[in-house]
Coordinates of N, CA and C in Angstrom, one line a residue:
X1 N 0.8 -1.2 0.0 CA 0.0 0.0 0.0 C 0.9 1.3 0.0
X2 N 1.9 1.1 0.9 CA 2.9 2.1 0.7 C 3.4 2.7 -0.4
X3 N 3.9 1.6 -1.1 CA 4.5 1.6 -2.6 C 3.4 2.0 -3.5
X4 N 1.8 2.2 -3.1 CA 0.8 2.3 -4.2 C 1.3 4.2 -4.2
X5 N 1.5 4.7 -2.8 CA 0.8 5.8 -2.7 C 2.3 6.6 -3.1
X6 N 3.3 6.4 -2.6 CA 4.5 6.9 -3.2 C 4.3 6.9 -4.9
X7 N 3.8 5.9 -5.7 CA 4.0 5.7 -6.8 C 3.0 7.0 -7.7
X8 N 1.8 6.5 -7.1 CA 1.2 7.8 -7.2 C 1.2 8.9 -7.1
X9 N 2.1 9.3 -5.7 CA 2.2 10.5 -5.6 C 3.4 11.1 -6.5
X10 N 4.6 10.1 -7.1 CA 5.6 10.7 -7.9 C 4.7 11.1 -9.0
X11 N 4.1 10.4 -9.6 CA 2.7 10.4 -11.1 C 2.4 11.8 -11.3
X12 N 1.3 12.1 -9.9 CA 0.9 13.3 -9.8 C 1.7 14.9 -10.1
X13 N 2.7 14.1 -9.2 CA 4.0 14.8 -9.4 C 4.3 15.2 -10.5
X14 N 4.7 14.7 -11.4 CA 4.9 14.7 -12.6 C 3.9 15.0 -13.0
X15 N 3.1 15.2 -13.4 CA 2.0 15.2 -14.4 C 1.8 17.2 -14.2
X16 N 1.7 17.4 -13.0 CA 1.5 18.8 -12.9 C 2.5 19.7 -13.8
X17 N 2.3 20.6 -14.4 CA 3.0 21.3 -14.8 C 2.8 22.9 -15.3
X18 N 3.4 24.1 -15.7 CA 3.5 25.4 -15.8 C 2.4 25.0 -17.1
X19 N 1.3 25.1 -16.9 CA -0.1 25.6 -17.9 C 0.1 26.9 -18.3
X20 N 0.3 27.2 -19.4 CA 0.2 28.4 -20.5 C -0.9 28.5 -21.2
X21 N -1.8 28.2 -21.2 CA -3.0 27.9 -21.8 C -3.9 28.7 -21.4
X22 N -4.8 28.9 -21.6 CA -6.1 29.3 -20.7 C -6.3 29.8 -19.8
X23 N -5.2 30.6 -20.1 CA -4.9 31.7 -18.9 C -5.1 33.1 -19.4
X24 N -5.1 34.1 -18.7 CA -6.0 35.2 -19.4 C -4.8 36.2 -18.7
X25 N -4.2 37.0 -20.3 CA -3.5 37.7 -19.8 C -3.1 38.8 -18.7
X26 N -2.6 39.1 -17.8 CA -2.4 40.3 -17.2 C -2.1 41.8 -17.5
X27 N -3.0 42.6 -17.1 CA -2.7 43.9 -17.3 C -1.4 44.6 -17.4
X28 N -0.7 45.0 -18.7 CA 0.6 45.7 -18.3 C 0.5 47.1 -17.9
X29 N 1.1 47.5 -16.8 CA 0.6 49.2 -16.7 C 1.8 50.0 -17.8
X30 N 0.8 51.2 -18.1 CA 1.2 51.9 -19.6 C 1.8 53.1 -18.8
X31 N 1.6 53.3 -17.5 CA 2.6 54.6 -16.8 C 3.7 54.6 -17.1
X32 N 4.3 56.2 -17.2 CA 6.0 56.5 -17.5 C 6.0 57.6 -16.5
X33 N 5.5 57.9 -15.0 CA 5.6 58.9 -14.6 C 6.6 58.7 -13.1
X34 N 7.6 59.9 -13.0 CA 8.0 60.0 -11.9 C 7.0 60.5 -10.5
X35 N 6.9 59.8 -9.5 CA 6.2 59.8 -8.5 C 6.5 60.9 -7.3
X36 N 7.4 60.4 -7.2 CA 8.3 61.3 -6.0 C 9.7 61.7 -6.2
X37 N 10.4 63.1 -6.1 CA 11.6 62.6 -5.9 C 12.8 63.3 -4.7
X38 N 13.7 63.2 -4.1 CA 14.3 62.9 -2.8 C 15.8 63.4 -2.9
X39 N 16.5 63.8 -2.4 CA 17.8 64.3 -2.3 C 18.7 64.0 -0.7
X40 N 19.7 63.7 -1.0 CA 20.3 63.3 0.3 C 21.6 63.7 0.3
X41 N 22.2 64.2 1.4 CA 23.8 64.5 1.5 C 24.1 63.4 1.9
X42 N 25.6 62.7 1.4 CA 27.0 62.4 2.0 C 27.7 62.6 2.6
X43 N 28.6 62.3 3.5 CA 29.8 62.7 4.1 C 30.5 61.4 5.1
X44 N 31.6 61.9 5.1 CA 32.4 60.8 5.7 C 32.4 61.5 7.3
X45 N 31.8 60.7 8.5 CA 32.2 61.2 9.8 C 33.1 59.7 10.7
X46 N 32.8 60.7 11.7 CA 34.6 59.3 12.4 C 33.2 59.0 13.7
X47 N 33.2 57.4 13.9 CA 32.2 57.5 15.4 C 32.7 57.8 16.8
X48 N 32.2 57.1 17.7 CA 33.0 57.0 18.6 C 34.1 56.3 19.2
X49 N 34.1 55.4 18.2 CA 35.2 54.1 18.2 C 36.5 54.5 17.4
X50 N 36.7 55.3 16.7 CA 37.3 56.6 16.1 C 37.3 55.7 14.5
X51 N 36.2 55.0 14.1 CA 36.5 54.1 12.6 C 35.4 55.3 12.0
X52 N 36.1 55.3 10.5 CA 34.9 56.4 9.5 C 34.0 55.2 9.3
X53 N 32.7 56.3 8.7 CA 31.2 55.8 8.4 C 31.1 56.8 7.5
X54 N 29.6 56.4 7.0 CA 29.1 57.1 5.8 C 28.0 57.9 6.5
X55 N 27.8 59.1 7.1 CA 26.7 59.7 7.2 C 26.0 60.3 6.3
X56 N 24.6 59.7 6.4 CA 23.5 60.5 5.5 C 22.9 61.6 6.1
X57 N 22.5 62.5 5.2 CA 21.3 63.9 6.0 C 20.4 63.5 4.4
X58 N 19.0 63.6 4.8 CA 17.9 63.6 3.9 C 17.6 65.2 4.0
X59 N 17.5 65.4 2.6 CA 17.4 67.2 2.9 C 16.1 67.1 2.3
X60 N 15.4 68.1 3.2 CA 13.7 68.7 3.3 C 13.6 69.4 1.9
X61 N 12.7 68.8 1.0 CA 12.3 69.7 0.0 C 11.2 70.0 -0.6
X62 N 10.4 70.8 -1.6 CA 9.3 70.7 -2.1 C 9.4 70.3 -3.6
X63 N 8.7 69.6 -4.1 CA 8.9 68.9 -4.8 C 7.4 69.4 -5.9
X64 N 7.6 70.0 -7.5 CA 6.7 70.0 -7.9 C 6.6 69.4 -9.6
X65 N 5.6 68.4 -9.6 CA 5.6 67.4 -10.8 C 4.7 67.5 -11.5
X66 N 5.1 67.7 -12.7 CA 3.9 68.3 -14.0 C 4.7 66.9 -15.0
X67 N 2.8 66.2 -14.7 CA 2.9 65.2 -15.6 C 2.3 65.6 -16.8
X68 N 2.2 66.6 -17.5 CA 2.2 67.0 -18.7 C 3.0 67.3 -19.6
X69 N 4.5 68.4 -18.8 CA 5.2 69.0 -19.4 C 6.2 67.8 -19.4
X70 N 6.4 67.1 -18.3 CA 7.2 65.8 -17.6 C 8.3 66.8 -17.2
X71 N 8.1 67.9 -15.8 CA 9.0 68.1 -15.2 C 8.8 68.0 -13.8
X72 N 10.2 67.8 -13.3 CA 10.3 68.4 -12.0 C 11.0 69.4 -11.4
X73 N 10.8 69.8 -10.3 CA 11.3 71.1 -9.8 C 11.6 71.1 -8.5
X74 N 12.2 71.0 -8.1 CA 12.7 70.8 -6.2 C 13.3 72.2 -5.6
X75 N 12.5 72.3 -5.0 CA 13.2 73.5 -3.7 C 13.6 72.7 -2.7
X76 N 15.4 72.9 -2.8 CA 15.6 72.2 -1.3 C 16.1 73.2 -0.1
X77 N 16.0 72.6 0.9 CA 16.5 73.3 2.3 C 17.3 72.4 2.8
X78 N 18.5 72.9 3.5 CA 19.0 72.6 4.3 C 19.2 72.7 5.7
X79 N 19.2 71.2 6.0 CA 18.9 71.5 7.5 C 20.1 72.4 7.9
X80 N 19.1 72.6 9.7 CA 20.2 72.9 10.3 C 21.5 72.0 11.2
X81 N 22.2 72.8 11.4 CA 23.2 71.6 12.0 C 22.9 70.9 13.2
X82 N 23.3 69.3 13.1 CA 22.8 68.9 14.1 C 23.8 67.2 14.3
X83 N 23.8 67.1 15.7 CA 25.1 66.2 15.8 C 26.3 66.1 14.7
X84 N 26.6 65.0 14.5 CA 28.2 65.2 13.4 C 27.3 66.2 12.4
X85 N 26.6 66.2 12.0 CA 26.1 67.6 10.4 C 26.3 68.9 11.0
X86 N 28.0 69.1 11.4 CA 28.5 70.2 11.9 C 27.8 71.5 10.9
X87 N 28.2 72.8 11.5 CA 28.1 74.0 10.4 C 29.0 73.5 9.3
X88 N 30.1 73.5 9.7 CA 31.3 72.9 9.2 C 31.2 72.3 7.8
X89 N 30.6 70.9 7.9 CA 29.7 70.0 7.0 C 28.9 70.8 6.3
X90 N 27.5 71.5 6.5 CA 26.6 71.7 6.4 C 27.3 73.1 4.9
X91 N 28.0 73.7 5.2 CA 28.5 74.6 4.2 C 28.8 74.1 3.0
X92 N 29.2 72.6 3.3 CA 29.7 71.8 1.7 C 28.9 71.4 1.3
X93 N 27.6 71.2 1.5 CA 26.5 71.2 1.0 C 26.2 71.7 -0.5
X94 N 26.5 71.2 -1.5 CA 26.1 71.7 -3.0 C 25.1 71.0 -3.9
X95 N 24.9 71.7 -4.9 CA 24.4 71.0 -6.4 C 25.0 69.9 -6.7
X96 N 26.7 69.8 -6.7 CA 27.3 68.8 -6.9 C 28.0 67.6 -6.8
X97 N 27.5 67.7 -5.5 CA 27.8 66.5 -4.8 C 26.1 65.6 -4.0
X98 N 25.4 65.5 -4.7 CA 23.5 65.3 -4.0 C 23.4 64.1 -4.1
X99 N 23.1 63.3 -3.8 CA 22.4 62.1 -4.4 C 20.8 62.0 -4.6
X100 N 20.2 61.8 -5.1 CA 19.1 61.5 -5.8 C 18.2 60.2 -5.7
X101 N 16.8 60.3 -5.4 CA 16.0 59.2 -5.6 C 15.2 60.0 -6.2
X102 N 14.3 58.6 -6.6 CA 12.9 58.4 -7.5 C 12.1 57.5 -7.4
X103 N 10.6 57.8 -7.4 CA 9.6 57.1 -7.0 C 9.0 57.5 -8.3
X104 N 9.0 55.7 -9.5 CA 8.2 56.1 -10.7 C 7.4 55.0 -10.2
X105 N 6.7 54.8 -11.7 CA 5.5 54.3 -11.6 C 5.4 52.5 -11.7
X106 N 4.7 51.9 -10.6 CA 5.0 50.5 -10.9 C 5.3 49.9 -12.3
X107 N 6.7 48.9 -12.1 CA 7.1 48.3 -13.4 C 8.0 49.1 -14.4
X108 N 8.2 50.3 -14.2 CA 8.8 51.4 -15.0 C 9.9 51.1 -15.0
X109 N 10.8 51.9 -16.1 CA 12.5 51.4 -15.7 C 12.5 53.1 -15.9
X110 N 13.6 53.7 -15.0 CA 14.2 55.1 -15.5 C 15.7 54.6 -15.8
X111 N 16.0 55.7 -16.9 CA 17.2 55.9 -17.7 C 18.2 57.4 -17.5
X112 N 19.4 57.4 -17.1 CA 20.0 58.4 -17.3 C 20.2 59.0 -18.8
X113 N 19.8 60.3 -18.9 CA 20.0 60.7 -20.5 C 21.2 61.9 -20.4
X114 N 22.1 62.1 -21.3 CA 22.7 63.1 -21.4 C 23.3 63.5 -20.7
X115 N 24.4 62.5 -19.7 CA 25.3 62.7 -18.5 C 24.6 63.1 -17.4
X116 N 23.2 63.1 -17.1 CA 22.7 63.1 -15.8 C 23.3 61.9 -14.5
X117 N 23.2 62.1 -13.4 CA 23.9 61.2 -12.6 C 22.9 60.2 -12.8
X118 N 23.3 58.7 -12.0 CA 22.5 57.7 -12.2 C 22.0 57.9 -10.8
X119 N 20.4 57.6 -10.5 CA 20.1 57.7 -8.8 C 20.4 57.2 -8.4
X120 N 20.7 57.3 -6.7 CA 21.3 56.5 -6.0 C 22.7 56.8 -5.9
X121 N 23.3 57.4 -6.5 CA 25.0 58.0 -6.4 C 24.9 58.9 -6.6
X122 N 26.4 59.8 -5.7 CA 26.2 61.2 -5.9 C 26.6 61.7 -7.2
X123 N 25.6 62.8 -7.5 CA 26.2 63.4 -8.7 C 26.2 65.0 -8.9
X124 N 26.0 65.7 -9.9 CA 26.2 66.7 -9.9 C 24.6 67.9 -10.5
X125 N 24.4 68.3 -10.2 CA 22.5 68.7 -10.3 C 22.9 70.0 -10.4
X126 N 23.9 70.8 -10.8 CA 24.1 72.4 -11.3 C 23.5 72.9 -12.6
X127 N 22.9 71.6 -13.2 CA 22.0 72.1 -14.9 C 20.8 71.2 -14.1
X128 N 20.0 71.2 -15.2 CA 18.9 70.6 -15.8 C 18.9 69.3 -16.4
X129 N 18.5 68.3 -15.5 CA 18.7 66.7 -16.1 C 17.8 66.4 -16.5
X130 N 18.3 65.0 -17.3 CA 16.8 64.9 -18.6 C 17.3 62.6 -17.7
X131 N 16.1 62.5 -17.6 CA 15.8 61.2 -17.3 C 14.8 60.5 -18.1
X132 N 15.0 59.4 -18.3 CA 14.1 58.6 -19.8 C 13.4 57.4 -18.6
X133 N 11.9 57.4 -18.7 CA 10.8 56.7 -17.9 C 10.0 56.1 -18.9
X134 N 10.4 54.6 -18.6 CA 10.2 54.0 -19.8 C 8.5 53.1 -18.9
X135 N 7.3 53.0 -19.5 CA 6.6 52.2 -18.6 C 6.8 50.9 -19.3
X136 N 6.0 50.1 -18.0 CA 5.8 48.2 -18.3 C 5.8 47.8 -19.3
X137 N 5.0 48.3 -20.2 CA 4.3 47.7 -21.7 C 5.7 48.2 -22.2
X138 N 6.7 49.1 -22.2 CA 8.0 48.5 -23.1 C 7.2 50.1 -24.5
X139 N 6.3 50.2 -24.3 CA 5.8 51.5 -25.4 C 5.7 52.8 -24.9
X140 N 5.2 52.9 -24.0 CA 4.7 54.4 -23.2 C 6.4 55.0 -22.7
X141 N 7.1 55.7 -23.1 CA 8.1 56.1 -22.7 C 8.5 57.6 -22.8
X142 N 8.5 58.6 -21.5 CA 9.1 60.2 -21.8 C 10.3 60.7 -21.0
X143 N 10.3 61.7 -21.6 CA 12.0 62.0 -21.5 C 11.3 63.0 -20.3
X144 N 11.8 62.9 -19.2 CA 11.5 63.7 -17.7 C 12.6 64.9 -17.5
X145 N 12.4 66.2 -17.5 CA 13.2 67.1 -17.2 C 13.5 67.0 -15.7
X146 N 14.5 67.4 -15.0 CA 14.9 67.6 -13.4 C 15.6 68.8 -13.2
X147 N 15.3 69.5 -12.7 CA 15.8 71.1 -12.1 C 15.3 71.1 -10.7
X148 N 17.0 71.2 -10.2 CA 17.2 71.8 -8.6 C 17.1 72.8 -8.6
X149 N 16.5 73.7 -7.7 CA 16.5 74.6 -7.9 C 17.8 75.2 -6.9
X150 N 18.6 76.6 -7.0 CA 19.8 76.9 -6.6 C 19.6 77.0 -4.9
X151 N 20.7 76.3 -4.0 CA 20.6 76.3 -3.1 C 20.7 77.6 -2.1
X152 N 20.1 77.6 -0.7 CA 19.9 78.8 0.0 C 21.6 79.0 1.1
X153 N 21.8 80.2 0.9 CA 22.9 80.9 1.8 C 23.3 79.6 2.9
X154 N 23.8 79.3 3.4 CA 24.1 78.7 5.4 C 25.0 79.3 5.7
X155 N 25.9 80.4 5.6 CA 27.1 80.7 5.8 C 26.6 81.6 7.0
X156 N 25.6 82.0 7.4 CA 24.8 82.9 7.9 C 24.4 82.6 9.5

């Protein structure tokens, strides 16, 4: 009886398999839009163990997205100083050293165009970056403008 049900159960086993058939395809989404987008400072600080680390500061901004024109526009601020984010720190704060996120649209791929930095690494945001938002379907695809807008005084 043992041997019936092992034998069977390998059968079963086998017999199951990835059905392609009769299956009804899934919606691809046709979005190419940037969602959100985010800026962050770098820097190298020493802890208390005296070994360096990578500290982040998320810098506060407004962020405004015209999904018509396909731009964005960021007003950022910088904090104020606080623990290691000396004044000190807080002065080196530029256009060209930022790192960058993006929140597009499920399934999307974004593309650096025209020596814009890639997100996620620091780069340089002193012009106008052009980013390529490709949606799911592989068809819906626009070229996204990005302007920082010029950073505020801290020397003050």
């Amino acid at each position: 009886m043992k041997r019936i049900l092992i034998i069977l159960s390998a059968v079963m086993l086998s017999l199951s398999s990835c059905i392609d058939w009769g299956l009804e395809e899934l919606p691809v989404y046709e979005e190419a839009n940037i969602l959100e987008f985010s800026l962050e400072y770098r820097y190298a600080d020493t802890n208390d163990n005296g070994f360096e680390r990578l500290a982040v500061v998320t810098l506060p901004t407004t962020t405004e997205i015209d999904d018509v024109k396909h731009t964005v526009t960021v007003d950022v601020t910088i904090p104020e100083p606080s623990g290691s984010f000396t004044q000190e720190e807080r002065e080196k704060v530029s256009l060209s050293n930022l790192v960058a996120y993006a929140k597009i649209s499920p399934a999307a791929k974004l593309q650096p165009m025209n020596g814009a930095p890639e997100l996620g690494k620091p780069g340089d945001f002193t012009q106008e970056r052009e980013y390529r938002v490709t949606a799911a379907d592989g068809k819906t695809a626009y070229t996204w403008k990005v302007k920082i807008k010029p950073l505020p005084a801290v020397n003050e």
